[in-house]
Amino acid sequence: PNSFLTQLVIGPVFEEQPSSLIYPEGMPEGKVTLSCQARAIPATIYRWRVNGTEIAFAEDSQYTQVAGNLVINNPQNGRDGGSYQCLAINRCGTIVSRVANLKFGYLHDFPPESRSPQTVHEGTGTFLACQPPAHYPALSYRWFINEFPNFIQPEAGRWFVSQVTGNLYLANAKANDTGNYFCFTTINMDISTKSIFSKAVQLTVYPDANPRKASPNIRVRFPAETYALTGQTAQLECFAYGNPIPKIHWRKVGGILPPKVGASAEGPILIIPELNFDDEGMYECEVYNSEGRETHQGRISVQAQPEWLQVMSDSEVEISSELQWSCAAAGKPRPTIHWLLNNGRLRISNLALEDSGMYQCVAENKHGTIYSNAELRVQVQAPDFRLNPVRRLVPAARGGQVKMECKPRAAPKPTLFWSRGTELLTNSTRITVTPDGVLWIYNISRSDEGKYTCFAENYLGKANSTGHLSVRDATKITLAPSNADINQGENASLQCHASHDPTMDLTFTWSLNGVPLDLEEPNGHYRQTIGDLVIVNGQLSHAGTYTCTAQTVVDSAVASAKLVVRGPPGPPGGLVVTNVDDTSVELRWSHGYDNHSPIGKYVILGRSSQTHDWKRMRTDPANIEGNAESARVIDLRPWMDYEFQVIASNILGSGEPSMASQSVRTKQAAPTVAPSGLGGGGGNRNELIITWTPMAREYQNGDGFGYILAFRKQGMPTWTVVRVPHVESSRYVYSNESLSAYCPFEVRIKAYNKKGEGPFSQIAVVHSAEEEPTVSPRRINATALTAYEIQVSWDPIQHLIINGIRYWRQHEREAAADRVRTAGLENTARVTGLRPNTLYHVTILAYNSAGTGPPSPRTTVITKKPPPSRPPGNISWKVDGSWVTVRWDHVKSMDNESTVLGYKVLYKHEGQSALKILDKSKNSVILPLPKDNGYVVLEVRSWGDGGDGAAHETIVSRDSGMCY
């Protein structure tokens, strides 16, 4: 019979399979193409099924087949929706594609009826229902106000659009939220997108001058159980009403939120992309403001579509044997597996020729189905050595052993035996013939050289194949490597020499602990010269047993040596935290490797949930000896999450840190420090406003955190004490109709938690709200200092925070006046940047936190004429020893310029400067020169009532009077 393998026949293998899609319902004259392509010899024939029934292609049918693809013309819902599969067929068998689901998408119109108006009071929450029409698949939602496309923006968490219901939620309403709101929905399908919007919902917000504060009230809650598939994105929604606007924080109960959630951890939708099984668990949404907090929890259960762990592969099996195929798949729920043979059931024992064909392993769970394909070929043929003859020349080393294989093609399996010449070989002390035809010869000598023949026979015929055994000299190690001992960073040299058969090539290889060394690695630690090996800059990882192998094609010889590398200790192991207290914990660990140098001491590192960097911790004992396996970490903060590491050291340095301990939270304790930033003031009439900086997490020391305020009028013996809950609080307003304006109060603050109260802060003085000033500053005086600057003075008013100076030029309106502000208790101020020789009006107003008082009577002032615009000219100098005399021409002022009253000379040398002021009768100055050959820089300018004039800068040196 002919061999099955000699025929060029290959079963079908899919190159392209159909994919599920959503087609828009009612699209005119459209079509859907489901792809199917497979490679095979001979070529593939294709068939299609819909809902398990084979499709018949007729002229009047909506179905057309193009190559292997199925084309559905003018698809219609109810007629063409369903599950489609492609069958690829040739003479080897049939395989079935994955299932492709054709579904129809639609989005009906919103009802034409008007929607009922809604009302809400300012400061309270509400929602507007979208009530989307019938649709498939899911929609995305937005809302716009009054007109398109004025879409609602998140606005710091005040608005929220649920992507589950489409409803628009408002945490607390404002008066300007009144308007007409429209729900805008969008559907996305594979080949089109459609958007519609609803009728208007009129929202009226009733104003409230003093909206009531309200603690958070969660109105959008994610389900108690959410199922999602690996690789997909999970979204959990959580939103609350409240005033002030509640903040949102997400956490994973008993775990850590993965970094991939990003900023969504502080928003109304927690987005977890690329889900995996580690993301499964309980999640909590916490909403909070200064009035309270609320939480909601729900679980994410991660499931998975089937995924192959082991697939079947094409097999060639002898007739009458058994098939040992297996496939395995992962998934959640666990997939069920069944087999298909040419679209029928699998038969695996006593194989016959007719069992040849295409097989499929099918794994499925409720989330999907996957297929693995393979071809089975059942063989039958007489023994044949043509494709795999016995090796013609087999070299072997004297004293060694040799293996000669006999692997003819034959089915069923043939009987095999060996001969040397006419001698039939049987098992002996030096010869073994295995049942599968392998010939072993041991302790080889020259007399074993010669021809060896393998004979194969089954009921279909006989065949044989011959090879020649050639005996060579054995390879021997003549210089073996010696053990070595080095410190980390030093070099080590290992020698290896060998003798071998001169007719063959000899190669040397090295391995460390049985793993071959990569001697070609760039910038690596190993250098090899013939057989010798050098380890450069030896590290701890280089310690172990090095084996040199001298090898020819027929045999090899080996020799080994141990390298000891001494270095810093390895990381300690088994780190656990016990005996947790409020400010201390106990650590226990086990010794790591000392790396051949005794451990001298340990150091403990730690970090809290508020820090990212590891730092050395204080311990008891302060110095931890090398034989210790425990220590106490002290001076920790109460109610704080900590991780710890331990580092061992010896005389060669510090080793790698241990693995971080499990995070542990210290016990709670009463606060130990007072809040900072105590102050306040301002506000409305009859109010005392007290402010402070909220306590940072590391100082809270426990749950149930809040603040205790104590205040009293200055000079009074009795304190008023109030408790302000919630760590986020930073402000308290005390109202009393009898409270006088700008009354000084002594205020102090301390923190509390459920374990107790902390110490009071130092006393701060805070004033109650002020009243608007009713008087203005008196005795206003304005004096011109220069052409560009005036000075204003007045009698101050008690308790004012600031004064305001208004000034404007003649012929300008007062409304356009410029302003300068000063501290309340000051009674003078300078106004700069003015125009020269100009009349200005000046008035002063008193300000405080309650408002502005009346302006003072105005006064006028005229700025002085500007200084001369020309610098001193004709500068010359004369050097006399270590002094220089500098001269210049007098500056004459114009009629519109101020009179020159003198000159200013600025002397600069090597970062030092000195200023000399001369009267107008002087036009020269004597200055010192540097002792070396340096130079000085001079600036000469005139000065007068209008200010300083233009400067002439020059450089003076010991060289002849030359001006640079």
Tab-separated table of N, CA and C in Angstrom, residues 684-688 713 734-743 745 768-769 771:
chain	number	residue	atom	x	y	z
A	684	ASN	N	-19.801	88.624	59.101
A	684	ASN	CA	-20.936	89.527	59.177
A	684	ASN	C	-21.056	90.110	60.585
A	685	ARG	N	-21.930	91.092	60.675
A	685	ARG	CA	-22.148	91.769	61.960
A	685	ARG	C	-22.605	90.756	63.006
A	686	ASN	N	-22.186	90.928	64.254
A	686	ASN	CA	-22.526	90.065	65.381
A	686	ASN	C	-21.944	88.656	65.243
A	687	GLU	N	-20.845	88.495	64.481
A	687	GLU	CA	-20.226	87.181	64.311
A	687	GLU	C	-18.773	87.207	64.780
A	688	LEU	N	-18.368	86.074	65.322
A	688	LEU	CA	-16.957	85.827	65.610
A	688	LEU	C	-16.547	84.610	64.787
A	713	LYS	N	-14.307	86.626	75.863
A	713	LYS	CA	-13.938	88.016	75.660
A	713	LYS	C	-12.697	88.320	76.488
A	734	TYR	N	-19.348	81.858	65.438
A	734	TYR	CA	-20.148	82.087	66.636
A	734	TYR	C	-20.969	83.350	66.419
A	735	SER	N	-22.308	83.227	66.533
A	735	SER	CA	-23.214	84.357	66.305
A	735	SER	C	-23.908	84.705	67.613
A	736	ASN	N	-23.994	86.021	67.871
A	736	ASN	CA	-24.672	86.502	69.069
A	736	ASN	C	-25.083	87.953	68.817
A	737	GLU	N	-26.402	88.246	68.972
A	737	GLU	CA	-26.915	89.585	68.688
A	737	GLU	C	-26.259	90.644	69.559
A	738	SER	N	-25.788	90.237	70.741
A	738	SER	CA	-25.199	91.221	71.653
A	738	SER	C	-23.708	91.432	71.418
A	739	LEU	N	-23.163	90.773	70.394
A	739	LEU	CA	-21.719	90.843	70.147
A	739	LEU	C	-21.371	92.200	69.561
A	740	SER	N	-20.515	92.932	70.212
A	740	SER	CA	-20.110	94.250	69.711
A	740	SER	C	-19.052	94.105	68.632
A	741	ALA	N	-18.934	95.178	67.826
A	741	ALA	CA	-18.011	95.137	66.693
A	741	ALA	C	-16.559	95.185	67.153
A	742	TYR	N	-15.722	94.451	66.474
A	742	TYR	CA	-14.268	94.440	66.670
A	742	TYR	C	-13.908	94.260	68.129
A	743	CYS	N	-14.607	93.294	68.744
A	743	CYS	CA	-14.350	92.985	70.146
A	743	CYS	C	-13.271	91.911	70.230
A	745	PHE	N	-11.283	88.690	71.346
A	745	PHE	CA	-11.541	87.433	72.042
A	745	PHE	C	-10.233	86.661	72.171
A	768	SER	N	-13.985	90.076	66.758
A	768	SER	CA	-15.283	89.864	66.124
A	768	SER	C	-15.383	90.748	64.885
A	769	ALA	N	-16.457	90.546	64.122
A	769	ALA	CA	-16.607	91.260	62.857
A	769	ALA	C	-16.649	92.770	63.093
A	771	GLU	N	-17.549	96.822	61.949
A	771	GLU	CA	-18.543	97.607	61.240
A	771	GLU	C	-17.840	98.493	60.231
